[in-house]
Amino acid sequence: MTDTILRHDWGLDEIEALLDLPFNDLVFRAQSIHRANFDPNQVQMSSLLSIKTGACAEDCGYCSQSAKNTTGLEAEKLMPLEEVVEAAGAAKEKGASRFCMGAAWRNPTDKNLQRVIEMVEAVHGLGMETCLTLGMLTQSQAERLRNAGLDYYNHNLDTSPEFYGNVITTRTFDDRLETLAHVRDAGISVCSGGILGMGESRRDRASMLRELSNLPRHPESVPINMLVKIEGTPLFDAEAIDPLEFVRTIAVTRMLMLNSYVRLSAGRTEMSDEMQALCFLAGANSIFYGERLLTTDNPEADRDKSLLDRLGIKTEQVIETEVKAAKVPCNKVQAG
Ligand code: SAM
Ligand code: DTB
Ligand code: SF4
């Protein structure tokens, strides 16, 4: 890791000036920072599973799972433990190193949390890292999850504080910051990012990145999603983001949060191979892997394998296998 000091005092104009740089300068600078901190030819892969689908009490304007949106999605109860373990085993088999379980809750009840804890323990037992996204958490719930061995908790800021009210009204931006503080204080690694392409401005994107990078500690993982447009949601008609603007935002995310994993998240089915390659060049080093996100499609695993092969990019699991075969210690495999 480079000894460049991690900053937590970014100004909005400063971040916007980075987003405004000539594209080649921006990507060159982001890639230089990236390779000073990470192996530039390695990506981390997480697989997702919706363990409780639909009928959510929140009104997130992008989401298929809100009870307020008429998307035709069939609601499902919390999945039985055995089905979750089976899905995690299959994801591991295909090459994922982390298994993320998502529930369409405003927040988990203590009773539901206990069932989820059993899932975390079982997935850990398979030798995978675990991640959960269950909505808002209290401090004591975060501590219960930490005691169960949870590695990551995903809770996105989604957008800037200024644009936030256009997207969600049933919980505030500050509610989100509070959950992130509970997760951090409990000692769980933080996964937090947002969605681009909801009609926000470049300044909003800068503002969201300022909020993330000025947290007391940077999230270890920063998912940048491109809006998946879902019929029946208020944001179905949002104007699509220019792909190069998306790449710019990835580059600035990398420049601000030097040693965080930047995940090229939802929306990849709509991205060309070339756009994804530019995102990796700009510093993205993690993806969701497997045919399904939560309720929508992700690229086929074979298509991703072939893209990564064409780019000469390796995944942690491939590298671990090679290291074991060569029987040498590996200091290149990074958790995070
Ligand atoms: N209910 C929990 C919550 O909202 O924190 C967890 C699940 S929620 C689906 C997790 C995240 O997925 C959201 O915060 C949002 O950033 C992302 N997401 C949901 N629907 C999306 C969509 N249509 N396009 C892109 N990202 C989306
Ligand atoms: C994140 O930032 N993106 C993932 C994960 N965290 C939970 C979810 C994407 C959901 C895309 C829409 C869907 O499949 O419902
Ligand atoms: Fe519910 Fe999460 Fe969807 Fe919002 S994003 S409606 S909280 S599942």
CSV table of C-alpha atoms and ligand atoms in Angstrom, one decimal:
chain,number,residue,atom,x,y,z
A,1,MET,CA,0.0,0.0,0.0
A,2,THR,CA,1.2,3.5,-0.8
A,3,ASP,CA,2.0,5.7,2.2
A,4,THR,CA,-0.1,8.5,0.7
A,5,ILE,CA,-2.2,9.9,3.5
A,6,LEU,CA,-5.9,9.1,3.3
A,7,ARG,CA,-7.8,12.3,3.4
A,8,HIS,CA,-11.2,12.9,5.1
A,9,ASP,CA,-11.5,16.6,4.4
A,10,TRP,CA,-12.4,16.8,0.8
A,11,GLY,CA,-14.3,19.9,-0.4
A,12,LEU,CA,-17.1,19.8,-2.9
A,13,ASP,CA,-15.4,22.1,-5.4
A,14,GLU,CA,-12.2,20.0,-5.2
A,15,ILE,CA,-14.0,16.8,-6.0
A,16,GLU,CA,-16.0,18.4,-8.8
A,17,ALA,CA,-12.7,19.7,-10.3
A,18,LEU,CA,-11.5,16.1,-10.4
A,19,LEU,CA,-14.7,15.0,-12.2
A,20,ASP,CA,-14.1,17.9,-14.7
A,21,LEU,CA,-10.5,16.8,-15.6
A,22,PRO,CA,-9.8,15.9,-19.2
A,23,PHE,CA,-10.8,12.2,-19.5
A,24,ASN,CA,-7.3,10.9,-20.2
A,25,ASP,CA,-5.7,12.9,-17.3
A,26,LEU,CA,-8.4,11.6,-15.0
A,27,VAL,CA,-8.1,8.0,-15.9
A,28,PHE,CA,-4.3,8.1,-15.9
A,29,ARG,CA,-4.2,9.6,-12.4
A,30,ALA,CA,-6.8,7.1,-11.1
A,31,GLN,CA,-4.9,4.2,-12.6
A,32,SER,CA,-1.6,5.4,-11.1
A,33,ILE,CA,-3.2,5.6,-7.7
A,34,HIS,CA,-4.8,2.2,-8.2
A,35,ARG,CA,-1.6,0.4,-9.1
A,36,ALA,CA,0.2,2.0,-6.1
A,37,ASN,CA,-2.3,0.4,-3.8
A,38,PHE,CA,-3.6,-2.8,-5.5
A,39,ASP,CA,-2.6,-5.4,-8.0
A,40,PRO,CA,-4.0,-3.7,-11.2
A,41,ASN,CA,-4.9,-7.1,-12.7
A,42,GLN,CA,-6.9,-8.6,-9.9
A,43,VAL,CA,-10.6,-8.2,-9.1
A,44,GLN,CA,-12.5,-9.5,-6.1
A,45,MET,CA,-15.8,-11.3,-6.8
A,46,SER,CA,-18.9,-11.3,-4.5
A,47,SER,CA,-22.1,-13.2,-5.2
A,48,LEU,CA,-25.5,-11.9,-4.1
A,49,LEU,CA,-28.6,-13.7,-2.9
A,50,SER,CA,-32.0,-12.2,-2.0
A,51,ILE,CA,-32.9,-14.0,1.2
A,52,LYS,CA,-36.1,-12.1,1.7
A,53,THR,CA,-37.7,-10.6,-1.3
A,54,GLY,CA,-40.3,-7.8,-1.8
A,55,ALA,CA,-43.1,-6.1,0.2
A,56,CYS,CA,-40.6,-3.6,1.7
A,57,ALA,CA,-42.0,-0.7,3.7
A,58,GLU,CA,-39.6,1.8,2.3
A,59,ASP,CA,-40.3,3.9,-0.8
A,60,CYS,CA,-36.9,3.9,-2.6
A,61,GLY,CA,-37.7,5.2,-6.1
A,62,TYR,CA,-35.4,2.8,-7.9
A,63,CYS,CA,-36.4,-0.4,-6.2
A,64,SER,CA,-38.4,-3.4,-7.4
A,65,GLN,CA,-39.0,-4.4,-3.8
A,66,SER,CA,-40.8,-1.5,-2.4
A,67,ALA,CA,-44.5,-2.2,-1.6
A,68,LYS,CA,-45.2,1.3,-2.9
A,69,ASN,CA,-43.9,0.4,-6.4
A,70,THR,CA,-46.1,-1.8,-8.7
A,71,THR,CA,-43.5,-3.9,-10.3
A,72,GLY,CA,-45.2,-7.3,-10.4
A,73,LEU,CA,-42.5,-8.8,-8.2
A,74,GLU,CA,-43.7,-11.7,-6.1
A,75,ALA,CA,-42.9,-11.2,-2.4
A,76,GLU,CA,-41.2,-14.1,-0.6
A,77,LYS,CA,-40.6,-15.0,3.0
A,78,LEU,CA,-37.2,-15.3,4.6
A,79,MET,CA,-35.5,-18.2,2.9
A,80,PRO,CA,-34.8,-21.4,4.8
A,81,LEU,CA,-31.2,-21.9,6.0
A,82,GLU,CA,-30.5,-24.9,3.8
A,83,GLU,CA,-31.4,-23.1,0.6
A,84,VAL,CA,-29.0,-20.2,1.5
A,85,VAL,CA,-26.2,-22.6,2.3
A,86,GLU,CA,-26.8,-24.4,-1.0
A,87,ALA,CA,-26.7,-21.1,-3.0
A,88,ALA,CA,-23.5,-20.0,-1.2
A,89,GLY,CA,-21.8,-23.4,-1.9
A,90,ALA,CA,-22.7,-23.0,-5.6
A,91,ALA,CA,-21.4,-19.4,-5.7
A,92,LYS,CA,-18.1,-20.6,-4.1
A,93,GLU,CA,-17.8,-23.4,-6.6
A,94,LYS,CA,-18.1,-20.8,-9.4
A,95,GLY,CA,-15.4,-18.6,-7.9
A,96,ALA,CA,-16.9,-16.1,-5.6
A,97,SER,CA,-14.9,-15.3,-2.4
A,98,ARG,CA,-17.7,-13.4,-0.6
A,99,PHE,CA,-21.4,-14.1,-0.3
A,100,CYS,CA,-23.7,-11.2,0.2
A,101,MET,CA,-27.2,-11.8,1.5
A,102,GLY,CA,-29.9,-9.0,1.0
A,103,ALA,CA,-33.3,-8.6,2.7
A,104,ALA,CA,-36.0,-6.2,1.7
A,105,TRP,CA,-36.5,-4.8,5.2
A,106,ARG,CA,-36.6,-1.3,6.5
A,107,ASN,CA,-34.7,-2.9,9.4
A,108,PRO,CA,-34.6,-6.5,10.8
A,109,THR,CA,-36.5,-7.6,13.9
A,110,ASP,CA,-34.4,-9.2,16.6
A,111,LYS,CA,-36.1,-12.5,15.8
A,112,ASN,CA,-35.3,-12.3,12.1
A,113,LEU,CA,-31.8,-11.3,12.9
A,114,GLN,CA,-31.3,-14.5,14.8
A,115,ARG,CA,-32.2,-16.5,11.7
A,116,VAL,CA,-29.8,-14.4,9.6
A,117,ILE,CA,-27.0,-15.0,12.2
A,118,GLU,CA,-27.4,-18.7,11.6
A,119,MET,CA,-27.0,-18.1,7.9
A,120,VAL,CA,-23.8,-16.0,8.5
A,121,GLU,CA,-22.3,-18.8,10.6
A,122,ALA,CA,-23.2,-21.5,8.1
A,123,VAL,CA,-21.7,-19.5,5.1
A,124,HIS,CA,-18.6,-18.9,7.1
A,125,GLY,CA,-18.4,-22.6,7.7
A,126,LEU,CA,-18.0,-23.0,3.9
A,127,GLY,CA,-14.9,-20.8,4.0
A,128,MET,CA,-16.4,-17.7,2.5
A,129,GLU,CA,-16.5,-14.1,3.6
A,130,THR,CA,-19.9,-12.9,4.5
A,131,CYS,CA,-21.8,-9.7,3.8
A,132,LEU,CA,-25.3,-8.7,4.8
A,133,THR,CA,-27.6,-5.9,3.7
A,134,LEU,CA,-30.8,-5.8,5.8
A,135,GLY,CA,-31.6,-2.1,6.1
A,136,MET,CA,-31.1,0.0,9.3
A,137,LEU,CA,-29.4,-1.5,12.3
A,138,THR,CA,-29.3,-0.5,16.0
A,139,GLN,CA,-25.9,-0.6,17.8
A,140,SER,CA,-26.8,-3.8,19.6
A,141,GLN,CA,-27.9,-5.5,16.4
A,142,ALA,CA,-24.6,-4.6,14.8
A,143,GLU,CA,-22.8,-6.0,17.8
A,144,ARG,CA,-24.7,-9.3,17.6
A,145,LEU,CA,-23.7,-9.6,13.9
A,146,ARG,CA,-20.1,-8.8,14.7
A,147,ASN,CA,-20.1,-11.5,17.4
A,148,ALA,CA,-21.5,-14.0,14.9
A,149,GLY,CA,-18.4,-13.3,12.7
A,150,LEU,CA,-20.0,-11.1,10.0
A,151,ASP,CA,-17.3,-9.6,7.8
A,152,TYR,CA,-19.1,-6.8,5.9
A,153,TYR,CA,-22.3,-4.9,6.1
A,154,ASN,CA,-23.6,-3.1,3.0
A,155,HIS,CA,-25.7,0.0,3.5
A,156,ASN,CA,-25.5,2.6,0.7
A,157,LEU,CA,-25.8,6.3,0.9
A,158,ASP,CA,-27.3,6.0,-2.6
A,159,THR,CA,-26.9,9.6,-3.7
A,160,SER,CA,-26.0,13.1,-2.4
A,161,PRO,CA,-27.8,14.6,0.7
A,162,GLU,CA,-29.2,17.3,-1.7
A,163,PHE,CA,-30.7,14.8,-4.2
A,164,TYR,CA,-31.8,12.3,-1.6
A,165,GLY,CA,-35.3,13.6,-1.1
A,166,ASN,CA,-36.1,13.0,-4.8
A,167,VAL,CA,-35.4,9.3,-4.3
A,168,ILE,CA,-36.5,8.3,-0.8
A,169,THR,CA,-38.8,9.9,1.7
A,170,THR,CA,-39.4,7.1,4.3
A,171,ARG,CA,-35.9,7.4,5.9
A,172,THR,CA,-33.4,10.2,6.0
A,173,PHE,CA,-29.8,10.6,4.8
A,174,ASP,CA,-28.9,10.9,8.5
A,175,ASP,CA,-30.6,7.6,9.3
A,176,ARG,CA,-28.2,6.0,6.8
A,177,LEU,CA,-25.1,7.7,8.4
A,178,GLU,CA,-26.3,6.5,11.8
A,179,THR,CA,-26.5,2.8,10.6
A,180,LEU,CA,-23.0,3.1,9.1
A,181,ALA,CA,-21.7,4.5,12.4
A,182,HIS,CA,-23.2,1.5,14.3
A,183,VAL,CA,-21.6,-0.9,11.8
A,184,ARG,CA,-18.2,0.8,12.1
A,185,ASP,CA,-18.3,1.0,15.9
A,186,ALA,CA,-19.2,-2.7,16.1
A,187,GLY,CA,-16.0,-3.5,14.2
A,188,ILE,CA,-17.6,-4.8,11.0
A,189,SER,CA,-16.1,-3.8,7.7
A,190,VAL,CA,-18.3,-1.2,5.9
A,191,CYS,CA,-19.6,-1.5,2.3
A,192,SER,CA,-21.2,1.7,1.2
A,193,GLY,CA,-21.7,3.4,-2.1
A,194,GLY,CA,-24.5,4.6,-4.3
A,195,ILE,CA,-26.4,4.6,-7.6
A,196,LEU,CA,-25.6,6.7,-10.7
A,197,GLY,CA,-28.1,7.6,-13.4
A,198,MET,CA,-31.1,8.6,-11.3
A,199,GLY,CA,-31.2,12.1,-12.8
A,200,GLU,CA,-28.6,13.5,-10.4
A,201,SER,CA,-26.1,16.2,-11.5
A,202,ARG,CA,-22.4,15.9,-11.6
A,203,ARG,CA,-22.3,18.0,-8.5
A,204,ASP,CA,-24.6,15.5,-6.8
A,205,ARG,CA,-22.2,12.7,-7.7
A,206,ALA,CA,-19.3,14.8,-6.2
A,207,SER,CA,-21.4,15.4,-3.1
A,208,MET,CA,-22.1,11.7,-2.6
A,209,LEU,CA,-18.4,10.9,-3.0
A,210,ARG,CA,-17.6,13.7,-0.5
A,211,GLU,CA,-19.9,12.1,2.1
A,212,LEU,CA,-18.3,8.7,1.6
A,213,SER,CA,-14.7,9.9,1.6
A,214,ASN,CA,-15.2,12.2,4.6
A,215,LEU,CA,-16.5,9.4,6.8
A,216,PRO,CA,-14.2,9.0,9.8
A,217,ARG,CA,-12.9,5.9,8.1
A,218,HIS,CA,-13.4,5.1,4.4
A,219,PRO,CA,-15.7,2.2,3.7
A,220,GLU,CA,-13.6,-0.8,2.9
A,221,SER,CA,-15.8,-1.5,-0.1
A,222,VAL,CA,-17.6,1.1,-2.3
A,223,PRO,CA,-20.2,-0.2,-4.6
A,224,ILE,CA,-21.0,2.1,-7.5
A,225,ASN,CA,-24.3,0.9,-9.1
A,226,MET,CA,-25.7,2.1,-12.4
A,227,LEU,CA,-29.5,2.4,-12.1
A,228,VAL,CA,-31.2,-0.8,-13.3
A,229,LYS,CA,-34.4,0.7,-14.7
A,230,ILE,CA,-37.4,-1.3,-13.4
A,231,GLU,CA,-40.9,-0.8,-14.9
A,232,GLY,CA,-43.3,0.3,-12.2
A,233,THR,CA,-40.7,2.3,-10.3
A,234,PRO,CA,-40.8,6.1,-10.2
A,235,LEU,CA,-37.2,6.2,-11.7
A,236,PHE,CA,-38.0,4.0,-14.7
A,237,ASP,CA,-37.9,7.0,-17.0
A,238,ALA,CA,-34.8,8.6,-15.5
A,239,GLU,CA,-32.4,9.8,-18.1
A,240,ALA,CA,-29.5,7.3,-18.6
A,241,ILE,CA,-26.1,8.4,-17.5
A,242,ASP,CA,-23.4,8.9,-20.2
A,243,PRO,CA,-21.1,5.8,-19.9
A,244,LEU,CA,-18.0,8.1,-19.9
A,245,GLU,CA,-19.5,10.1,-17.0
A,246,PHE,CA,-19.9,6.8,-15.2
A,247,VAL,CA,-16.3,5.9,-15.8
A,248,ARG,CA,-15.3,9.4,-14.5
A,249,THR,CA,-17.1,8.8,-11.3
A,250,ILE,CA,-15.4,5.4,-10.8
A,251,ALA,CA,-12.0,7.2,-11.4
A,252,VAL,CA,-12.7,9.8,-8.8
A,253,THR,CA,-14.0,7.2,-6.3
A,254,ARG,CA,-10.6,5.5,-6.7
A,255,MET,CA,-8.7,8.8,-6.3
A,256,LEU,CA,-10.6,9.7,-3.0
A,257,MET,CA,-10.6,6.3,-1.4
A,258,LEU,CA,-7.2,5.0,-2.3
A,259,ASN,CA,-7.2,1.7,-0.6
A,260,SER,CA,-10.9,0.8,-0.7
A,261,TYR,CA,-12.3,-1.8,-3.0
A,262,VAL,CA,-14.4,0.0,-5.7
A,263,ARG,CA,-17.1,-2.3,-6.9
A,264,LEU,CA,-18.5,-2.1,-10.4
A,265,SER,CA,-22.0,-3.1,-9.2
A,266,ALA,CA,-25.5,-3.2,-10.6
A,267,GLY,CA,-26.1,-2.3,-14.2
A,268,ARG,CA,-23.4,-4.4,-15.9
A,269,THR,CA,-25.9,-6.1,-18.2
A,270,GLU,CA,-26.4,-2.8,-19.9
A,271,MET,CA,-22.6,-2.0,-20.1
A,272,SER,CA,-20.4,-2.9,-23.1
A,273,ASP,CA,-17.3,-4.9,-22.5
A,274,GLU,CA,-15.4,-1.8,-23.4
A,275,MET,CA,-17.1,0.3,-20.8
A,276,GLN,CA,-16.4,-2.3,-18.1
A,277,ALA,CA,-12.7,-2.4,-19.2
A,278,LEU,CA,-12.6,1.4,-18.8
A,279,CYS,CA,-14.0,1.1,-15.4
A,280,PHE,CA,-11.3,-1.4,-14.4
A,281,LEU,CA,-8.7,0.9,-15.9
A,282,ALA,CA,-10.2,3.7,-13.8
A,283,GLY,CA,-9.7,1.7,-10.6
A,284,ALA,CA,-12.7,-0.6,-10.2
A,285,ASN,CA,-11.5,-3.9,-8.6
A,286,SER,CA,-14.5,-5.8,-7.6
A,287,ILE,CA,-17.7,-7.1,-9.2
A,288,PHE,CA,-20.9,-8.9,-8.4
A,289,TYR,CA,-20.5,-12.3,-10.0
A,290,GLY,CA,-23.3,-14.8,-10.9
A,291,GLU,CA,-26.4,-14.6,-13.1
A,292,ARG,CA,-28.6,-12.8,-10.6
A,293,LEU,CA,-28.3,-9.6,-8.5
A,294,LEU,CA,-31.2,-9.4,-6.0
A,295,THR,CA,-34.2,-9.3,-8.2
A,296,THR,CA,-32.6,-8.5,-11.6
A,297,ASP,CA,-30.1,-10.1,-14.0
A,298,ASN,CA,-26.4,-9.8,-13.9
A,299,PRO,CA,-24.1,-11.0,-16.8
A,300,GLU,CA,-23.8,-14.8,-17.1
A,301,ALA,CA,-20.8,-16.2,-15.2
A,302,ASP,CA,-19.2,-17.5,-18.5
A,303,ARG,CA,-19.5,-14.1,-20.1
A,304,ASP,CA,-17.7,-12.5,-17.1
A,305,LYS,CA,-15.0,-15.2,-17.1
A,306,SER,CA,-14.4,-14.6,-20.7
A,307,LEU,CA,-14.2,-10.8,-20.3
A,308,LEU,CA,-11.8,-11.1,-17.4
A,309,ASP,CA,-9.7,-13.6,-19.5
A,310,ARG,CA,-9.6,-11.2,-22.4
A,311,LEU,CA,-8.4,-8.5,-20.1
A,312,GLY,CA,-5.8,-10.7,-18.3
A,313,ILE,CA,-7.5,-10.0,-15.0
A,314,LYS,CA,-7.4,-12.7,-12.3
A,315,THR,CA,-9.7,-13.2,-9.4
A,316,GLU,CA,-8.6,-13.9,-5.8
A,317,GLN,CA,-9.7,-17.6,-6.1
A,318,VAL,CA,-7.6,-18.2,-9.2
A,319,ILE,CA,-4.6,-16.6,-7.6
A,320,GLU,CA,-5.1,-18.6,-4.3
A,321,THR,CA,-5.3,-21.8,-6.4
A,322,GLU,CA,-2.1,-20.9,-8.2
A,323,VAL,CA,-0.3,-20.0,-5.0
A,324,LYS,CA,-1.3,-23.3,-3.4
A,325,ALA,CA,-0.1,-25.2,-6.5
A,326,ALA,CA,3.3,-23.4,-6.4
A,327,LYS,CA,3.5,-23.8,-2.6
A,328,VAL,CA,4.7,-20.3,-2.0
A,329,PRO,CA,3.4,-17.8,0.4
A,330,CYS,CA,1.1,-15.2,-1.2
A,331,ASN,CA,1.2,-11.6,-0.2
A,332,LYS,CA,-0.8,-10.5,-3.1
A,333,VAL,CA,-4.2,-11.8,-2.0
A,334,GLN,CA,-5.8,-9.0,-0.2
A,335,ALA,CA,-8.9,-9.2,1.9
A,336,GLY,CA,-11.2,-6.2,1.9
B,1,SAM,N1,-33.2,-3.1,2.1
B,1,SAM,C1,-31.9,-2.9,2.3
B,1,SAM,C2,-31.5,-1.5,2.1
B,1,SAM,O1,-32.1,-0.8,1.3
B,1,SAM,O2,-30.4,-1.1,2.7
B,1,SAM,C3,-31.0,-3.9,1.5
B,1,SAM,C4,-31.3,-4.2,0.1
B,1,SAM,S1,-31.2,-2.8,-1.1
B,1,SAM,C5,-31.9,-3.6,-2.5
B,1,SAM,C6,-29.5,-2.6,-1.4
B,1,SAM,C7,-29.1,-1.5,-2.4
B,1,SAM,O3,-29.3,-2.0,-3.7
B,1,SAM,C8,-29.8,-0.2,-2.3
B,1,SAM,O4,-29.3,0.7,-1.3
B,1,SAM,C9,-29.4,0.4,-3.7
B,1,SAM,O5,-28.2,1.1,-3.6
B,1,SAM,C10,-29.2,-0.9,-4.6
B,1,SAM,N2,-30.3,-1.0,-5.6
B,1,SAM,C11,-31.5,-1.4,-5.3
B,1,SAM,N3,-32.3,-1.3,-6.5
B,1,SAM,C12,-31.4,-0.9,-7.4
B,1,SAM,C13,-31.6,-0.6,-8.8
B,1,SAM,N4,-32.8,-0.8,-9.4
B,1,SAM,N5,-30.5,-0.2,-9.5
B,1,SAM,C14,-29.3,0.0,-8.9
B,1,SAM,N6,-29.1,-0.3,-7.6
B,1,SAM,C15,-30.2,-0.7,-6.9
B,2,DTB,C1,-25.2,-2.8,-3.9
B,2,DTB,O1,-24.7,-1.7,-3.9
B,2,DTB,N1,-25.8,-3.3,-5.0
B,2,DTB,C2,-26.4,-4.6,-4.8
B,2,DTB,C3,-26.0,-4.9,-3.3
B,2,DTB,N2,-25.4,-3.7,-2.9
B,2,DTB,C4,-27.0,-5.3,-2.4
B,2,DTB,C5,-27.9,-4.6,-5.1
B,2,DTB,C6,-28.2,-4.3,-6.5
B,2,DTB,C7,-29.6,-4.5,-6.8
B,2,DTB,C8,-30.0,-4.2,-8.2
B,2,DTB,C9,-31.5,-4.4,-8.4
B,2,DTB,C10,-32.0,-5.7,-8.1
B,2,DTB,O2,-31.5,-6.8,-8.5
B,2,DTB,O3,-33.1,-5.8,-7.4
B,3,SF4,FE1,-36.6,-1.7,0.7
B,3,SF4,FE2,-33.9,-1.7,0.4
B,3,SF4,FE3,-35.6,-1.7,-1.8
B,3,SF4,FE4,-35.4,0.5,-0.3
B,3,SF4,S1,-33.7,-0.4,-1.5
B,3,SF4,S2,-37.3,-0.4,-1.0
B,3,SF4,S3,-35.1,-0.4,1.7
B,3,SF4,S4,-35.4,-3.3,-0.3
